[in-house]
Structure formats: C-alpha cells, structure tokens
Amino acid sequence: MLAHPAYRARTVYGGQALIPALLLLSLCGVAWVALYNLGQVAAARARLTHAADAAVYSAALEQTRTLNLLAYINRAQIAHQVAMAHLVTLATWAKFSDTEAQRRAMGNPPTYLIGSLFGTKAQRSYSAGRPSGGAAHEAARAYQAHDDLVYGTLLHAAQQAVATLPRQREAMIQAILRANYPELQGQPQSLQWRVLSDGWPGYVRSRSGQALRPLAYAAVGRYDFLQPRNFTRTNNWIVQKACPQKRHELRRRGETRMDGDGNWSSFDSLSYHSLRWNKWIGCYYREYPMGWGLAGDRLGGDTVQRAPEDFSSQDFWRWVSANTSWNIFSGVSNPLADAYAWMESVSPRGRGLPDSHEVSSAGETAPLRFAIAVRQQAASLPVSGGASRIAWAGAYALRVFQPGDGLTVNAAAETYFVRPQPRGDGKNEKPTLFRPYWQAHRVAANAGEQFMAHGATR
C-alpha cells in the first residue's frame, strides 16, 4: 500500500531536521565542556594561588621568628654580661669581707684607731666584715656557668638559627603544599615550586664579640653596685710639722671592668695610710691594708704580686724603695692591699664576649623579601585531558593543556621591622637585631619575579 503523500513529506522534513539538531547538540556539548574546563581552570588557579600565598607567607613568618629569636638572644647575651659583672663584683666583696674580718681580728689596724681618726661611721664599716664561707669561689663558679650558657646555648642557638633558616623555610613550604594538596602526595612531579627571589643571603652579618662591649657597658651603667667605689676620708689633725698640709687618709678603692678579651674583673680594697716622716725620705704614707679582694685581672697599675705579710723585720719604706715603683708620698691607690689581693685572687674562667648577629647595611634599608613560583602539572589538573574524566577520545580529543604544560602562579612576602609604638623622641629607628619588632606580610610579585615564574621549576 502506498503511503499518503502528506505523510511522506513529514518524514522527509523530519529527517532533514535531525541533522541540524545533532550538530547543535554537539556544539552545546563542546560549549559545555569548554565552560566546564574554564571553571575548573579558574578554580584550580585560585586553589593554587591560595596555596602559594599561604606557603610564601609561612616562609616569611619563619624568617620573622628567626630574626626575633636573634633579637632575644642578643638581649639575653647582654643580660648575661650584666649578671657576670655582678658575680665578679660579689666575689671581690665576699673576699673583701673575709680579709676585713681577719685584719680586724689581728688589730692591724685596730678598730678604735680607725674610729678615732675617721669617725664612728668608718669604725662601724670596718667592724661589719664577716667570714663569707667560700662565697667568692661560689660566685666564680656561677660566673663560669653563665659563660657556658653564653657559648654553649645562646651562641650555638643563634648560629643554628641563621644556618638552618633556608631549610626551615623549605620544610614549611613543603608542609603547606602537602596540606593543601593531599591527593597529590606520592606524586612529587605533579606539584613543584622554586624560589624567585631570596633576600636572606647577606641580610644578617656576624660580628665579633667586641661589638657587644659598648652595649654591655651601657647596661651595667644602670647599676650603682657596679660603679667605681672610690672615696678618701682625711683626718683633720696636723700630723707632721714638716708637711703640715698632709693628713692621715682612709682610702676605699674599687672598680668593675672588662679586659681586652671581654672578661669581667673586679677589685676592692680599703687601706689606712698613716702619715710618717724620717730624715732620709721625708714625709711618706705607711699603708695598713684593712680589706681586699680581686676576681679576674686588674688592668693597669704597678702591682707587686708578692709582698711581705708584715714588716716587723724591715722598714716599709725601704722595702717599697727596693722592690716597687709605688708612690708613697702623694699616691692615691692602695698598692699593698692590691698586692695582697693578687696573692689571694679568685679567677673566674670565661671566654670573653661572644659573637653576635646584626642586620647588614643592605638590610637596614630594605625589607627581607622572599618570592616563589608554584607549578601544577596538567596531568593532575581537573580538566578534560587532565585528571578529569571528561574527555573525548581519538584524534579529535579536546585538550586545555598540551602534554608537559601546567599551571603556574607566583607569590611574594616580606619580613620587615616596625616598632609597635612610635619612639618618644619622634625619630625613626633603623632595623636592628636587638629589638624583637619583626613582622611579616604578603606583597605583590614584582615584574622580574613574574617574568621568572615562567622559567623551569625547581
């Protein structure tokens, strides 16, 4: 049976419409895949950018922690120097108290004589000396313990912090990237990073221990206990007609100092200087040591390290003339007490001022910059032809990236110095490793870093 003409026409026209519909459907599929890929690329780039920003900021924070650690170590080093200066001074005061008690017990000179010549205050002070029970040597051992901390702990920690910072940054970056891309663990080639710029080399310089000397002296200058302990009391009576302008004297001398190697030393002495006269040399001072103590080495002065314990068998002035160059006519020191102190000195062992770290001249004018590039290989990207399951097979496969391509982003951060509050004098403060005012922030990559980001990955 022949079909109705109208039915045949509808069939022909229906078959002709199927082809455009299929073409349109194909175009819609291509557009859908392209839109899908565009969204996936945008999402992948945003994810990679966030991961790179977090990684570089974490690296900058690691730099910040290192610089602040160095600042705290430097300040701790100064604090230890103050403590060591106190310890050597305590050692000499303990030794001074021991010897003062001995001389008072011997009555050389007697307590009443000091009181009658120089007053009750001087007499009470002379009577206050007590045996310290080995406190001087305890202070010397404590000094050595501080020295061990200075070198064995603080200096070692500072040197390790400077040397290991690049490795610490690298470990931080790796940890951040692993945390952001757990699915890529075990695929080291899928996610790579490299350094675009690194201001760390040369940013911090090592300085010899002598650089701490003025800072240590400035710190100990805040303590009255460590200041020079010098005064002279003079009796009012005329003693000798041959030299009516001179009087009996009570000389207290003491000082805490640092030697050329950076070791602290201290000395304290107290002597009664009795004005005498004879026809051979005229008026002179006969010294009677009342107390002494020495820790370390006293700098300068003419010190005889061996002196008689008493002068019952020889004249004081003859021994001085034959063995020393002391000025016993108008001197201002206690040379005999110093000589006794040398014979009984306490020797705290130390290695002097330690090395320290400070910002280099370049670091004083620019923040510490660090920038990286992070690249994700195309094979691991969630796009068609990559890690996505959406792909067309065959010669007509739709690919967003060619084999070997990938997605690359860059990120940068800075570690900078800023005071939490402005200075009271209104001045700007240069970056320094003696104040823990270091912070970090992200910054935009510069043109050079953006250009380098397209090179070979690390």
Short mmCIF file of N, CA and C in Angstrom, two decimals, residues 362-437:
data_model
loop_
_atom_site.label_atom_id
_atom_site.label_comp_id
_atom_site.label_asym_id
_atom_site.label_seq_id
_atom_site.Cartn_x
_atom_site.Cartn_y
_atom_site.Cartn_z
N ALA A 362 72.66 46.56 53.94
CA ALA A 362 71.59 46.43 52.96
C ALA A 362 70.26 46.17 53.65
N GLY A 363 70.29 45.38 54.73
CA GLY A 363 69.06 45.08 55.44
C GLY A 363 68.48 46.27 56.18
N GLU A 364 69.30 47.29 56.44
CA GLU A 364 68.80 48.48 57.14
C GLU A 364 67.92 49.33 56.24
N THR A 365 68.02 49.13 54.94
CA THR A 365 67.28 49.99 54.01
C THR A 365 66.17 49.28 53.26
N ALA A 366 66.09 47.96 53.36
CA ALA A 366 65.07 47.22 52.60
C ALA A 366 64.58 46.05 53.42
N PRO A 367 63.29 45.69 53.28
CA PRO A 367 62.77 44.52 53.98
C PRO A 367 63.40 43.24 53.44
N LEU A 368 63.21 42.17 54.17
CA LEU A 368 63.70 40.86 53.76
C LEU A 368 62.64 40.22 52.88
N ARG A 369 62.92 40.13 51.57
CA ARG A 369 61.93 39.68 50.59
C ARG A 369 62.13 38.21 50.25
N PHE A 370 61.01 37.55 49.97
CA PHE A 370 61.05 36.14 49.56
C PHE A 370 59.88 35.88 48.62
N ALA A 371 60.15 35.30 47.45
CA ALA A 371 59.11 35.03 46.45
C ALA A 371 59.33 33.65 45.87
N ILE A 372 58.22 32.98 45.54
CA ILE A 372 58.29 31.65 44.96
C ILE A 372 57.31 31.54 43.78
N ALA A 373 57.54 30.54 42.95
CA ALA A 373 56.61 30.15 41.90
C ALA A 373 56.19 28.71 42.17
N VAL A 374 54.90 28.42 42.04
CA VAL A 374 54.37 27.08 42.24
C VAL A 374 53.71 26.64 40.94
N ARG A 375 54.02 25.44 40.51
CA ARG A 375 53.52 24.92 39.23
C ARG A 375 52.84 23.57 39.45
N GLN A 376 51.64 23.46 38.90
CA GLN A 376 50.91 22.19 38.93
C GLN A 376 50.85 21.63 37.51
N GLN A 377 51.30 20.39 37.35
CA GLN A 377 51.34 19.78 36.03
C GLN A 377 49.93 19.55 35.50
N ALA A 378 49.79 19.61 34.17
CA ALA A 378 48.48 19.49 33.54
C ALA A 378 47.83 18.16 33.84
N ALA A 379 48.64 17.11 33.96
CA ALA A 379 48.07 15.78 34.17
C ALA A 379 47.29 15.68 35.47
N SER A 380 47.60 16.55 36.44
CA SER A 380 46.90 16.49 37.72
C SER A 380 45.80 17.52 37.85
N LEU A 381 45.58 18.31 36.78
CA LEU A 381 44.54 19.34 36.83
C LEU A 381 43.18 18.74 36.51
N PRO A 382 42.12 19.21 37.15
CA PRO A 382 40.77 18.64 36.94
C PRO A 382 40.10 19.20 35.67
N VAL A 383 40.74 19.01 34.52
CA VAL A 383 40.20 19.48 33.24
C VAL A 383 40.19 18.30 32.28
N SER A 384 39.43 18.44 31.21
CA SER A 384 39.38 17.36 30.23
C SER A 384 40.77 17.18 29.62
N GLY A 385 41.17 15.96 29.53
CA GLY A 385 42.52 15.68 29.08
C GLY A 385 43.52 15.68 30.21
N GLY A 386 43.07 16.08 31.42
CA GLY A 386 43.94 16.06 32.60
C GLY A 386 43.43 15.01 33.57
N ALA A 387 43.23 15.44 34.86
CA ALA A 387 42.75 14.50 35.85
C ALA A 387 41.25 14.27 35.76
N SER A 388 40.52 15.08 34.98
CA SER A 388 39.08 14.93 34.87
C SER A 388 38.73 13.72 34.02
N ARG A 389 37.54 13.15 34.28
CA ARG A 389 37.06 12.03 33.48
C ARG A 389 36.37 12.50 32.19
N ILE A 390 36.19 13.78 32.12
CA ILE A 390 35.52 14.33 30.93
C ILE A 390 36.55 14.53 29.83
N ALA A 391 36.51 13.73 28.79
CA ALA A 391 37.46 13.84 27.68
C ALA A 391 36.88 13.15 26.45
N TRP A 392 37.21 13.61 25.29
CA TRP A 392 36.81 12.97 24.04
C TRP A 392 38.00 12.20 23.51
N ALA A 393 37.77 10.95 23.22
CA ALA A 393 38.86 10.10 22.77
C ALA A 393 39.13 10.32 21.30
N GLY A 394 40.30 9.86 20.89
CA GLY A 394 40.62 9.89 19.48
C GLY A 394 41.37 11.15 19.08
N ALA A 395 41.46 11.29 17.77
CA ALA A 395 42.22 12.42 17.21
C ALA A 395 41.56 13.74 17.49
N TYR A 396 40.26 13.71 17.79
CA TYR A 396 39.52 14.96 18.00
C TYR A 396 39.31 15.24 19.48
N ALA A 397 40.19 14.70 20.35
CA ALA A 397 40.07 14.92 21.79
C ALA A 397 40.26 16.40 22.12
N LEU A 398 39.45 16.90 23.03
CA LEU A 398 39.52 18.30 23.44
C LEU A 398 40.53 18.43 24.58
N ARG A 399 41.61 19.20 24.38
CA ARG A 399 42.64 19.38 25.38
C ARG A 399 42.78 20.86 25.73
N VAL A 400 42.82 21.14 27.04
CA VAL A 400 43.07 22.51 27.50
C VAL A 400 44.56 22.78 27.55
N PHE A 401 45.35 21.78 27.96
CA PHE A 401 46.81 21.89 28.05
C PHE A 401 47.44 20.83 27.17
N GLN A 402 48.54 21.19 26.59
CA GLN A 402 49.33 20.23 25.85
C GLN A 402 50.16 19.39 26.81
N PRO A 403 50.61 18.22 26.37
CA PRO A 403 51.46 17.39 27.24
C PRO A 403 52.69 18.18 27.72
N GLY A 404 52.94 18.10 28.98
CA GLY A 404 54.07 18.82 29.57
C GLY A 404 53.72 20.20 30.06
N ASP A 405 52.53 20.71 29.70
CA ASP A 405 52.12 22.02 30.17
C ASP A 405 51.67 21.93 31.63
N GLY A 406 51.42 23.09 32.21
CA GLY A 406 50.94 23.14 33.58
C GLY A 406 50.46 24.53 33.93
N LEU A 407 50.02 24.66 35.15
CA LEU A 407 49.51 25.92 35.65
C LEU A 407 50.53 26.48 36.64
N THR A 408 50.97 27.74 36.43
CA THR A 408 52.00 28.35 37.27
C THR A 408 51.47 29.65 37.88
N VAL A 409 51.72 29.82 39.18
CA VAL A 409 51.38 31.06 39.87
C VAL A 409 52.61 31.51 40.65
N ASN A 410 52.64 32.77 41.04
CA ASN A 410 53.74 33.30 41.85
C ASN A 410 53.19 33.98 43.08
N ALA A 411 54.02 34.08 44.12
CA ALA A 411 53.62 34.71 45.38
C ALA A 411 54.86 35.28 46.05
N ALA A 412 54.68 36.38 46.77
CA ALA A 412 55.81 37.04 47.43
C ALA A 412 55.38 37.54 48.81
N ALA A 413 56.35 37.66 49.70
CA ALA A 413 56.11 38.17 51.06
C ALA A 413 57.37 38.86 51.55
N GLU A 414 57.22 39.67 52.59
CA GLU A 414 58.35 40.41 53.16
C GLU A 414 58.33 40.29 54.67
N THR A 415 59.52 40.28 55.23
CA THR A 415 59.72 40.40 56.68
C THR A 415 60.30 41.79 56.91
N TYR A 416 59.66 42.56 57.77
CA TYR A 416 60.06 43.96 57.93
C TYR A 416 60.09 44.32 59.42
N PHE A 417 60.77 45.42 59.71
CA PHE A 417 60.96 45.90 61.08
C PHE A 417 60.06 47.10 61.32
N VAL A 418 59.27 47.04 62.39
CA VAL A 418 58.40 48.18 62.72
C VAL A 418 58.18 48.18 64.23
N ARG A 419 58.29 49.34 64.82
CA ARG A 419 58.05 49.46 66.25
C ARG A 419 56.55 49.34 66.53
N PRO A 420 56.18 48.71 67.65
CA PRO A 420 54.76 48.64 67.98
C PRO A 420 54.18 50.01 68.32
N GLN A 421 55.05 50.90 68.80
CA GLN A 421 54.64 52.27 69.10
C GLN A 421 55.75 53.20 68.65
N PRO A 422 55.41 54.41 68.23
CA PRO A 422 56.45 55.36 67.81
C PRO A 422 57.39 55.70 68.95
N ARG A 423 58.61 56.03 68.60
CA ARG A 423 59.60 56.46 69.60
C ARG A 423 59.14 57.75 70.27
N GLY A 424 59.54 57.88 71.53
CA GLY A 424 59.17 59.08 72.26
C GLY A 424 59.83 60.33 71.73
N ASP A 425 61.02 60.18 71.11
CA ASP A 425 61.71 61.35 70.58
C ASP A 425 61.30 61.68 69.15
N GLY A 426 60.36 60.90 68.60
CA GLY A 426 59.87 61.17 67.26
C GLY A 426 60.78 60.72 66.14
N LYS A 427 61.90 60.08 66.45
CA LYS A 427 62.84 59.65 65.42
C LYS A 427 62.48 58.26 64.89
N ASN A 428 62.90 57.98 63.67
CA ASN A 428 62.74 56.65 63.11
C ASN A 428 63.86 55.75 63.60
N GLU A 429 63.56 54.50 63.79
CA GLU A 429 64.55 53.54 64.28
C GLU A 429 64.93 52.58 63.17
N LYS A 430 66.21 52.42 62.95
CA LYS A 430 66.67 51.51 61.91
C LYS A 430 66.41 50.07 62.33
N PRO A 431 66.22 49.18 61.36
CA PRO A 431 66.09 47.76 61.70
C PRO A 431 67.31 47.27 62.47
N THR A 432 67.06 46.50 63.50
CA THR A 432 68.14 46.00 64.34
C THR A 432 67.77 44.65 64.90
N LEU A 433 68.77 43.85 65.21
CA LEU A 433 68.56 42.55 65.83
C LEU A 433 68.74 42.62 67.34
N PHE A 434 68.49 43.79 67.91
CA PHE A 434 68.46 43.92 69.35
C PHE A 434 67.08 44.30 69.86
N ARG A 435 66.12 44.38 68.94
CA ARG A 435 64.73 44.62 69.31
C ARG A 435 63.85 43.66 68.52
N PRO A 436 62.99 42.89 69.20
CA PRO A 436 62.16 41.89 68.50
C PRO A 436 60.90 42.51 67.91
N TYR A 437 61.09 43.40 66.96
CA TYR A 437 59.96 44.10 66.35
C TYR A 437 59.77 43.69 64.89
#
